[in-house]
Tab-separated table of C-alpha atoms and ligand atoms in Angstrom:
chain	number	residue	atom	x	y	z
A	117	MET	CA	-105.363	66.613	67.244
A	118	GLN	CA	-103.656	66.421	63.842
A	119	THR	CA	-105.425	68.976	61.706
A	120	LEU	CA	-104.734	70.371	58.258
A	121	ARG	CA	-105.934	73.922	57.629
A	122	VAL	CA	-106.163	75.169	54.092
A	123	GLU	CA	-106.383	78.917	53.634
A	124	ASN	CA	-107.149	80.963	50.534
A	125	LEU	CA	-105.956	78.336	48.102
A	126	THR	CA	-105.995	79.647	44.524
A	127	LYS	CA	-104.907	78.065	41.241
A	128	THR	CA	-105.210	79.347	37.697
A	129	TYR	CA	-104.161	77.828	34.393
A	130	GLY	CA	-104.025	80.566	31.787
A	131	GLU	CA	-107.482	82.090	31.644
A	132	LYS	CA	-109.093	79.364	33.681
A	133	THR	CA	-109.419	79.774	37.437
A	134	LEU	CA	-109.813	76.291	38.864
A	135	PHE	CA	-110.288	77.438	42.452
A	136	GLU	CA	-110.076	80.757	44.190
A	137	ASP	CA	-109.648	81.588	47.879
A	138	VAL	CA	-110.760	78.160	48.979
A	139	ASN	CA	-110.751	77.507	52.733
A	140	PHE	CA	-111.337	74.312	54.658
A	141	ILE	CA	-110.164	72.238	57.588
A	142	ILE	CA	-109.524	68.509	57.630
A	143	ASN	CA	-109.703	67.012	61.105
A	144	GLU	CA	-108.420	63.655	62.304
A	145	GLY	CA	-110.778	60.881	61.246
A	146	ASP	CA	-112.681	63.024	58.716
A	147	ARG	CA	-114.152	61.178	55.743
A	148	ILE	CA	-114.475	63.560	52.846
A	149	GLY	CA	-115.582	62.874	49.284
A	150	LEU	CA	-114.431	65.530	46.805
A	151	ILE	CA	-116.677	65.685	43.782
A	152	GLY	CA	-117.113	67.903	40.737
A	153	THR	CA	-117.659	67.610	36.987
A	154	ASN	CA	-114.813	66.410	34.741
A	155	GLY	CA	-112.160	69.079	34.430
A	156	SER	CA	-113.407	71.142	37.377
A	157	GLY	CA	-109.977	70.931	39.011
A	158	LYS	CA	-110.226	68.104	41.565
A	159	THR	CA	-106.919	66.475	40.634
A	160	THR	CA	-105.260	69.892	40.504
A	161	MET	CA	-106.457	70.569	44.052
A	162	LEU	CA	-105.140	67.212	45.292
A	163	ASN	CA	-101.789	67.904	43.607
A	164	ALA	CA	-101.648	71.197	45.489
A	165	LEU	CA	-102.494	69.581	48.842
A	166	ALA	CA	-99.899	66.852	48.347
A	167	GLY	CA	-97.285	69.431	47.355
A	168	LEU	CA	-96.787	67.930	43.897
A	169	ASP	CA	-97.798	71.020	41.986
A	170	PRO	CA	-98.126	73.969	44.338
A	171	ALA	CA	-101.072	76.354	44.183
A	172	ASP	CA	-100.539	79.947	42.975
A	173	SER	CA	-101.288	81.265	46.437
A	174	GLY	CA	-102.686	80.175	49.761
A	175	GLU	CA	-101.404	78.298	52.752
A	176	LEU	CA	-101.407	74.766	54.081
A	177	ILE	CA	-101.064	74.767	57.842
A	178	ALA	CA	-100.288	71.492	59.601
A	179	PRO	CA	-98.023	70.165	62.373
A	180	ASN	CA	-94.428	69.444	61.313
A	181	ASP	CA	-94.841	65.702	61.544
A	182	TYR	CA	-98.142	65.669	59.601
A	183	THR	CA	-97.969	63.054	56.845
A	184	ILE	CA	-99.938	62.956	53.609
A	185	GLY	CA	-100.184	59.887	51.377
A	186	TYR	CA	-101.418	60.390	47.821
A	187	LEU	CA	-102.696	57.875	45.305
A	188	MET	CA	-102.642	59.712	41.994
A	189	GLN	CA	-105.285	59.267	39.317
A	190	GLN	CA	-102.478	57.767	37.223
A	191	PRO	CA	-99.606	56.789	39.527
A	192	VAL	CA	-96.129	57.443	38.174
A	193	LEU	CA	-93.919	54.391	38.760
A	194	ASP	CA	-90.528	53.427	37.387
A	195	GLU	CA	-91.232	51.075	34.465
A	196	ASP	CA	-87.909	49.247	34.819
A	197	LYS	CA	-88.510	48.180	38.410
A	198	THR	CA	-90.364	45.225	39.800
A	199	ILE	CA	-93.513	45.777	41.853
A	200	ARG	CA	-91.538	45.127	45.047
A	201	GLN	CA	-88.785	47.591	44.111
A	202	ALA	CA	-91.278	50.249	42.996
A	203	ILE	CA	-93.193	50.058	46.265
A	204	PHE	CA	-90.092	50.158	48.457
A	205	ASP	CA	-88.913	53.119	46.378
A	206	GLY	CA	-91.788	55.159	47.855
A	207	ALA	CA	-91.162	58.507	49.523
A	208	GLY	CA	-93.056	57.564	52.700
A	209	PRO	CA	-91.112	57.704	56.006
A	210	VAL	CA	-91.309	53.943	56.548
A	211	PHE	CA	-89.629	53.279	53.194
A	212	GLN	CA	-86.937	55.808	53.998
A	213	THR	CA	-86.251	54.047	57.286
A	214	ILE	CA	-86.027	50.671	55.556
A	215	ARG	CA	-83.633	52.025	52.935
A	216	ARG	CA	-81.405	53.585	55.599
A	217	TYR	CA	-81.510	50.380	57.635
A	218	GLU	CA	-80.471	48.276	54.656
A	219	GLU	CA	-77.672	50.652	53.785
A	220	VAL	CA	-76.204	50.624	57.298
A	221	LEU	CA	-76.729	46.888	57.598
A	222	ALA	CA	-74.594	46.331	54.477
A	223	LYS	CA	-71.800	48.557	55.800
A	224	TYR	CA	-71.966	47.074	59.290
A	225	SER	CA	-71.819	43.493	57.991
A	226	ALA	CA	-68.671	44.394	56.073
A	227	ASN	CA	-67.085	46.038	59.167
A	228	PRO	CA	-68.503	44.324	62.258
A	229	GLU	CA	-65.732	45.830	64.410
A	230	ASP	CA	-66.688	49.436	63.694
A	231	GLU	CA	-68.341	50.863	66.815
A	232	LYS	CA	-69.790	53.894	65.078
A	233	LEU	CA	-71.546	51.678	62.564
A	234	GLN	CA	-72.798	49.478	65.336
A	235	ALA	CA	-74.356	52.478	67.096
A	236	GLN	CA	-76.036	53.555	63.844
A	237	PHE	CA	-77.261	50.048	63.276
A	238	ASP	CA	-78.780	49.843	66.791
A	239	LYS	CA	-80.507	53.185	66.335
A	240	LEU	CA	-82.018	52.187	63.001
A	241	SER	CA	-83.146	48.823	64.393
A	242	ARG	CA	-85.074	50.737	67.062
A	243	GLU	CA	-86.633	52.972	64.384
A	244	MET	CA	-87.615	49.862	62.449
A	245	ASP	CA	-89.359	48.636	65.627
A	246	GLN	CA	-91.126	51.937	66.199
A	247	GLU	CA	-92.460	52.148	62.668
A	248	ASP	CA	-93.431	48.495	62.505
A	249	ALA	CA	-91.210	48.379	59.436
A	250	TRP	CA	-90.315	44.662	59.798
A	251	ASN	CA	-93.851	43.744	58.807
A	252	VAL	CA	-94.103	46.093	55.864
A	253	GLU	CA	-93.297	43.490	53.254
A	254	SER	CA	-95.848	40.976	54.494
A	255	ASN	CA	-98.461	43.718	54.992
A	256	ILE	CA	-97.898	44.875	51.428
A	257	ALA	CA	-98.280	41.323	50.181
A	258	THR	CA	-101.585	41.063	52.067
A	259	ILE	CA	-102.900	44.312	50.600
A	260	LEU	CA	-101.785	43.361	47.083
A	261	SER	CA	-103.386	39.941	47.296
A	262	GLN	CA	-106.675	41.613	48.301
A	263	LEU	CA	-106.264	43.689	45.172
A	264	HIS	CA	-105.488	40.520	43.159
A	265	VAL	CA	-101.838	41.315	42.491
A	266	ASN	CA	-100.030	38.138	43.438
A	267	ASP	CA	-96.573	38.349	41.931
A	268	MET	CA	-94.421	41.098	43.404
A	269	ASP	CA	-91.551	40.264	41.070
A	270	GLN	CA	-93.418	41.330	37.946
A	271	GLN	CA	-91.997	44.302	36.119
A	272	ILE	CA	-93.974	47.562	36.259
A	273	GLY	CA	-93.481	48.114	32.518
A	274	ILE	CA	-95.689	45.155	31.587
A	275	LEU	CA	-98.548	46.011	33.961
A	276	SER	CA	-101.897	47.393	32.818
A	277	GLY	CA	-103.048	50.831	33.972
A	278	GLY	CA	-105.335	49.144	36.486
A	279	GLN	CA	-102.538	47.024	37.930
A	280	LYS	CA	-100.293	50.064	38.284
A	281	LYS	CA	-103.064	51.777	40.163
A	282	ARG	CA	-103.223	48.836	42.601
A	283	VAL	CA	-99.481	48.989	43.150
A	284	GLY	CA	-99.790	52.728	43.845
A	285	MET	CA	-102.613	51.970	46.245
A	286	ALA	CA	-100.608	49.388	48.210
A	287	GLN	CA	-97.748	51.872	48.458
A	288	VAL	CA	-99.930	54.592	49.923
A	289	LEU	CA	-102.114	52.429	52.198
A	290	ILE	CA	-99.114	50.814	53.857
A	291	GLN	CA	-97.810	54.206	54.998
A	292	ALA	CA	-100.961	54.879	57.041
A	293	PRO	CA	-100.542	58.667	56.715
A	294	ASP	CA	-102.432	61.266	58.792
A	295	LEU	CA	-104.229	62.249	55.592
A	296	LEU	CA	-104.897	59.674	52.928
A	297	ILE	CA	-105.711	61.214	49.547
A	298	LEU	CA	-107.117	58.938	46.862
A	299	ASP	CA	-107.919	60.070	43.307
A	300	GLU	CA	-110.486	57.758	41.707
A	301	PRO	CA	-109.425	54.636	43.635
A	302	THR	CA	-112.190	52.355	42.364
A	303	ASN	CA	-111.793	53.036	38.651
A	304	HIS	CA	-110.009	49.807	37.821
A	305	LEU	CA	-111.089	47.623	40.715
A	306	ASP	CA	-113.408	44.654	40.525
A	307	PHE	CA	-116.350	44.204	42.855
A	308	ASP	CA	-114.469	42.171	45.514
A	309	SER	CA	-111.569	44.602	45.679
A	310	ILE	CA	-113.917	47.583	46.014
A	311	LYS	CA	-115.722	45.867	48.907
A	312	TRP	CA	-112.376	45.155	50.558
A	313	LEU	CA	-111.231	48.767	50.082
A	314	GLU	CA	-114.479	50.100	51.549
A	315	GLU	CA	-113.954	48.058	54.692
A	316	TYR	CA	-110.303	48.979	54.909
A	317	LEU	CA	-111.164	52.673	54.705
A	318	GLN	CA	-114.009	52.406	57.205
A	319	SER	CA	-111.581	51.273	59.867
A	320	TYR	CA	-108.824	53.653	58.769
A	321	LYS	CA	-107.686	55.858	61.656
A	322	GLY	CA	-106.396	58.893	59.766
A	323	ALA	CA	-108.392	61.357	57.693
A	324	LEU	CA	-109.546	60.481	54.205
A	325	LEU	CA	-110.023	62.727	51.178
A	326	VAL	CA	-111.236	60.829	48.161
A	327	VAL	CA	-112.193	61.861	44.644
A	328	THR	CA	-114.653	59.497	43.031
A	329	HIS	CA	-117.385	59.400	40.435
A	330	ASP	CA	-118.740	56.228	42.038
A	331	ARG	CA	-121.665	57.223	44.227
A	332	TYR	CA	-122.064	53.814	45.851
A	333	PHE	CA	-118.461	53.842	46.976
A	334	LEU	CA	-118.892	57.440	48.140
A	335	ASP	CA	-121.863	56.466	50.299
A	336	GLN	CA	-119.814	53.702	51.915
A	337	VAL	CA	-116.725	55.726	52.780
A	338	ALA	CA	-117.663	59.421	53.057
A	339	THR	CA	-119.609	61.321	55.711
A	340	GLN	CA	-118.906	64.767	54.251
A	341	ILE	CA	-118.889	65.997	50.704
A	342	PHE	CA	-116.853	68.815	49.202
A	343	GLU	CA	-118.076	69.982	45.842
A	344	LEU	CA	-115.772	71.917	43.545
A	345	SER	CA	-117.905	73.996	41.231
A	346	PHE	CA	-116.802	76.974	39.135
A	347	GLY	CA	-113.842	77.761	41.326
A	348	LYS	CA	-115.657	77.544	44.641
A	349	LEU	CA	-115.701	74.763	47.177
A	350	TYR	CA	-118.979	73.921	48.885
A	351	ALA	CA	-119.031	71.670	51.948
A	352	TYR	CA	-121.973	69.413	52.791
A	353	THR	CA	-122.539	67.005	55.634
A	354	GLY	CA	-123.992	63.616	54.859
A	355	ASN	CA	-123.952	61.168	51.990
A	356	TYR	CA	-124.539	61.622	48.291
A	357	GLU	CA	-128.309	61.799	48.582
A	358	ASP	CA	-128.066	64.495	51.257
A	359	PHE	CA	-125.691	66.332	48.973
A	360	VAL	CA	-128.085	66.217	46.016
A	361	GLN	CA	-130.859	67.650	48.154
A	362	GLN	CA	-128.752	70.337	49.823
A	363	LYS	CA	-127.285	71.337	46.503
A	364	ALA	CA	-130.726	71.688	44.900
A	365	GLU	CA	-131.685	73.972	47.783
A	366	ARG	CA	-128.532	76.017	47.373
A	367	VAL	CA	-129.047	76.437	43.616
A	368	GLU	CA	-132.691	77.378	44.174
A	369	ARG	CA	-131.670	80.039	46.701
A	370	GLU	CA	-129.124	81.402	44.268
A	371	ILE	CA	-131.660	81.507	41.445
A	372	THR	CA	-134.167	83.358	43.635
A	373	ALA	CA	-131.519	85.827	44.747
A	374	GLU	CA	-130.449	86.411	41.189
A	375	HIS	CA	-134.007	86.876	40.027
A	376	LYS	CA	-134.572	89.507	42.708
A	377	GLN	CA	-131.392	91.263	41.733
A	378	ASN	CA	-132.421	91.319	38.067
A	379	GLN	CA	-135.827	92.750	38.942
A	380	LEU	CA	-134.224	95.484	40.997
A	381	TYR	CA	-131.770	96.221	38.209
A	382	LYS	CA	-134.586	96.592	35.676
A	383	LYS	CA	-136.452	98.964	37.974
A	384	GLU	CA	-133.419	101.112	38.660
A	385	LEU	CA	-132.425	101.094	34.996
A	386	ALA	CA	-135.831	102.503	34.127
A	387	TRP	CA	-135.298	105.214	36.734
A	388	MET	CA	-131.839	106.033	35.375
A	389	ARG	CA	-133.285	106.340	31.878
A	390	THR	CA	-135.734	108.983	33.008
A	391	GLY	CA	-132.617	111.113	33.297
A	392	ALA	CA	-131.751	110.681	36.970
A	393	LYS	CA	-129.600	113.507	38.273
A	394	ALA	CA	-127.570	113.606	41.457
A	395	ARG	CA	-129.260	116.666	42.910
A	396	SER	CA	-129.343	115.338	46.456
A	397	THR	CA	-127.119	112.982	48.410
A	398	LYS	CA	-130.014	110.550	48.436
A	399	GLN	CA	-130.170	110.530	44.653
A	400	GLN	CA	-126.392	110.236	44.417
A	401	ALA	CA	-126.546	107.216	46.729
A	402	ARG	CA	-129.191	105.669	44.508
A	403	ILE	CA	-127.049	106.220	41.415
A	404	ASN	CA	-124.040	104.675	43.185
A	405	ARG	CA	-126.135	101.696	44.155
A	406	PHE	CA	-127.238	101.288	40.558
A	407	ASN	CA	-123.636	101.299	39.384
A	408	ASP	CA	-122.703	98.667	41.959
A	409	LEU	CA	-125.641	96.572	40.899
A	410	LYS	CA	-124.637	96.809	37.255
A	411	GLU	CA	-121.087	95.812	38.040
A	412	ASN	CA	-122.078	92.836	40.147
A	413	LEU	CA	-124.738	91.567	37.829
A	414	HIS	CA	-123.672	88.079	36.946
A	415	THR	CA	-125.118	85.079	35.300
A	416	LEU	CA	-125.511	82.159	37.599
A	417	GLN	CA	-123.395	79.176	36.662
A	418	VAL	CA	-124.886	75.766	37.222
A	419	ASP	CA	-122.955	72.672	36.242
A	420	GLY	CA	-124.406	70.458	33.585
A	421	LYS	CA	-124.703	66.703	33.768
A	422	VAL	CA	-122.343	64.586	31.745
A	423	ASP	CA	-124.475	63.001	29.087
A	424	ILE	CA	-123.342	59.976	27.201
A	425	ASN	CA	-125.307	60.028	24.020
A	426	LEU	CA	-125.387	56.686	22.344
A	427	GLY	CA	-127.130	57.917	19.197
A	428	GLN	CA	-130.451	56.207	19.785
A	429	GLN	CA	-132.598	54.946	16.980
A	430	ARG	CA	-136.007	53.364	16.953
A	431	LEU	CA	-135.568	49.957	18.539
A	432	GLY	CA	-137.258	46.767	17.582
A	433	LYS	CA	-138.060	44.375	20.387
A	434	LYS	CA	-134.929	42.339	20.012
A	435	VAL	CA	-131.631	44.093	20.520
A	436	LEU	CA	-129.107	41.273	20.671
A	437	GLU	CA	-129.246	37.533	21.006
A	438	PHE	CA	-126.793	34.726	21.638
A	439	GLN	CA	-127.968	31.213	20.804
A	440	ASP	CA	-125.850	28.339	22.142
A	441	ALA	CA	-122.843	30.584	21.977
A	442	THR	CA	-119.437	29.073	22.730
A	443	LEU	CA	-116.150	30.934	22.812
A	444	THR	CA	-112.718	29.812	23.987
A	445	LEU	CA	-109.671	32.057	23.839
A	446	GLY	CA	-106.391	30.137	24.081
A	447	ASP	CA	-107.297	27.507	26.657
A	448	HIS	CA	-109.568	29.886	28.532
A	449	PRO	CA	-113.285	29.137	28.129
A	450	ILE	CA	-115.239	32.426	28.034
A	451	ILE	CA	-118.772	31.084	27.410
A	452	LYS	CA	-120.141	27.659	26.696
A	453	ASN	CA	-123.538	26.941	25.096
A	454	PHE	CA	-124.684	30.289	26.360
A	455	ASN	CA	-128.108	31.748	25.595
A	456	LEU	CA	-129.014	35.383	26.084
A	457	LEU	CA	-131.750	37.615	24.773
A	458	VAL	CA	-131.239	41.329	25.302
A	459	GLN	CA	-134.392	43.383	24.868
A	460	GLY	CA	-134.993	47.111	24.560
A	461	GLY	CA	-134.805	49.056	27.835
A	462	GLN	CA	-132.925	46.370	29.744
A	463	ARG	CA	-129.999	47.316	31.936
A	464	ILE	CA	-127.570	44.466	32.492
A	465	GLY	CA	-124.566	44.480	34.795
A	466	ILE	CA	-121.766	41.955	34.390
A	467	THR	CA	-119.526	40.949	37.274
A	468	GLY	CA	-116.728	38.440	37.547
A	469	VAL	CA	-113.230	38.161	38.982
A	470	ASN	CA	-110.284	39.682	37.144
A	471	GLY	CA	-109.426	37.620	34.118
A	472	ALA	CA	-112.801	35.808	34.024
A	473	GLY	CA	-113.284	37.123	30.497
A	474	LYS	CA	-115.703	40.028	30.915
A	475	SER	CA	-114.057	42.176	28.258
A	476	SER	CA	-113.807	39.242	25.856
A	477	PHE	CA	-117.475	38.538	26.467
A	478	LEU	CA	-118.331	42.138	25.588
A	479	ASN	CA	-116.133	41.925	22.489
A	480	ALA	CA	-118.085	38.858	21.405
A	481	LEU	CA	-121.371	40.597	22.197
A	482	ALA	CA	-120.284	43.594	20.138
A	483	GLY	CA	-119.444	41.232	17.281
A	484	GLU	CA	-115.752	42.045	17.353
A	485	ILE	CA	-114.698	38.485	18.087
A	486	LYS	CA	-116.286	35.593	16.206
A	487	LEU	CA	-117.920	32.850	18.249
A	488	ASP	CA	-116.469	29.338	17.977
A	489	SER	CA	-119.987	28.016	17.590
A	490	GLY	CA	-123.556	29.209	18.077
A	491	LEU	CA	-125.252	32.332	16.783
A	492	ARG	CA	-125.044	36.033	17.419
A	493	ILE	CA	-128.117	37.872	16.164
A	494	GLN	CA	-128.369	41.649	16.141
A	495	GLY	CA	-131.713	43.466	15.690
A	496	GLU	CA	-131.995	45.238	12.347
A	497	THR	CA	-132.224	48.795	13.578
A	498	VAL	CA	-129.722	48.306	16.390
A	499	ARG	CA	-126.636	50.482	16.499
A	500	LEU	CA	-124.058	49.674	19.139
A	501	GLY	CA	-122.100	52.119	21.239
A	502	TYR	CA	-119.166	50.389	22.902
A	503	TYR	CA	-117.086	52.115	25.556
A	504	ARG	CA	-114.060	49.906	26.031
A	505	GLN	CA	-111.980	49.344	29.153
A	506	GLN	CA	-108.917	50.437	27.210
A	507	THR	CA	-109.912	53.217	24.852
A	508	GLU	CA	-108.423	53.052	21.384
A	509	GLU	CA	-105.329	55.167	20.873
A	510	ILE	CA	-106.369	58.797	20.831
A	511	PRO	CA	-103.788	60.915	19.014
A	512	GLU	CA	-102.339	63.349	21.581
A	513	ASP	CA	-101.614	66.046	19.015
A	514	LYS	CA	-105.158	66.358	17.663
A	515	ARG	CA	-107.789	68.732	18.961
A	516	VAL	CA	-110.709	67.036	20.768
A	517	ILE	CA	-113.170	67.882	17.985
A	518	ALA	CA	-110.995	66.250	15.303
A	519	THR	CA	-110.904	62.845	16.977
B	172	ATP	N1	-100.533	71.446	33.774
B	172	ATP	C1	-101.640	71.997	33.250
B	172	ATP	N2	-101.590	73.017	32.392
B	172	ATP	C2	-102.682	73.592	31.876
B	172	ATP	N3	-103.940	73.203	32.165
B	172	ATP	C3	-104.073	72.171	33.009
B	172	ATP	C4	-102.945	71.512	33.604
B	172	ATP	N4	-103.395	70.524	34.411
B	172	ATP	C5	-104.745	70.546	34.322
B	172	ATP	N5	-105.161	71.542	33.496
B	172	ATP	C6	-106.544	71.894	33.170
B	172	ATP	O1	-107.219	72.143	34.374
B	172	ATP	C7	-108.539	71.634	34.330
B	172	ATP	C8	-108.792	70.744	35.520
B	172	ATP	O2	-108.049	69.560	35.416
B	172	ATP	P1	-108.122	68.434	36.545
B	172	ATP	O3	-107.328	67.295	36.052
B	172	ATP	O4	-107.713	69.022	37.839
B	172	ATP	O5	-109.678	68.112	36.582
B	172	ATP	P2	-110.484	66.970	37.383
B	172	ATP	O6	-111.571	67.680	38.131
B	172	ATP	O7	-109.554	66.141	38.160
B	172	ATP	O8	-111.150	66.151	36.202
B	172	ATP	P3	-111.490	64.547	36.075
B	172	ATP	O9	-112.780	64.345	36.799
B	172	ATP	O10	-111.639	64.380	34.611
B	172	ATP	O11	-110.336	63.789	36.647
B	172	ATP	C9	-108.683	70.936	32.986
B	172	ATP	O12	-109.368	71.815	32.120
B	172	ATP	C10	-107.267	70.727	32.534
B	172	ATP	O13	-107.183	70.788	31.129
B	173	MG	MG1	-108.989	64.150	38.051
């Protein structure tokens, strides 16, 4: 069985310990969701597993031919290449075989008499057979079309962040590694593509380690959950709901244990203050125990929830209204004679294929694009919070608080 064992993995950035002495095993066919609050160190851990940015200490133990494929949170691709070139540029073994094959083919075609070249060419042709490399291009095209990327000759430089992520995904899926590592794969995908990816992963033969903040996706693809929390890794079996329950139990146990420890500390502190002396070995032992207790007294750390505060105000009944709204951008109709009344407390989801105009619709709803005709009415006390697909430029050199 192809197994990856991770032993005592530790990584620190300056003062911050992201994980310490973490141990786990990934078996063939495992389906693991890695979760944790923003900044807890998930991406850093994946980088360490994939060998991109090694950990400070610890060991990764796997068979020599064990392969790991890694879709980064933000894939790094050569901007000057086309999608096809960027994918075939990949480090995966199948791409290496194809590159070597093409190289030898070029030399052999120029010197068809050369027996040495012919032998090399035959050997590489057999490797191409073994790795099913002849079908790579058409398999990539199939994967990309499921992800709605249809033109492989487009240049990487003009692609959106979401499109680059899809290209990175095709590159890593096609390699079918023993361990497939995906960092936030669904972030830029539309509903159809997410469904397709869920099915693809369900029938995937290797092991899967996926970081996601999308609990629905997690429930579809993961049967185990690893939680990274304050430098420790906790493993749970089951889906997200099982995790929530098991975690609550764990935190409750820790709180009870801490409470007991605090009570004991208070009691022993009182005893120490009466002027405890080490007259007997028994008393000395008690003093030693007190000192240990004092040293190990810690405050329990429990992760907070990420709150998105939209600065609520008192709401009237009507929040937003479109009356007979029509909007066309270029020759692309976004809405036509569209009526919508949004009332307080409603939760509305919008779906649609890529390019249907969802973002433009939201821009119109937010009042940032003027309608061609019809009315947009906003309730008097309504304040809008708008989290865009592409955030506005955030200056890299400013501190978080200043922006
Ligand atoms: N090269 C680096 N140098 C210094 N600090 C770093 C470096 N890379 C990451 N960090 C810090 O380590 C912490 C964890 O970052 P990481 O990207 O691993 O978090 P994450 O769990 O993947 O978060 P998210 O859910 O937002 O993707 C952050 O506080 C980050 O600022
Ligand atoms: Mg991350």
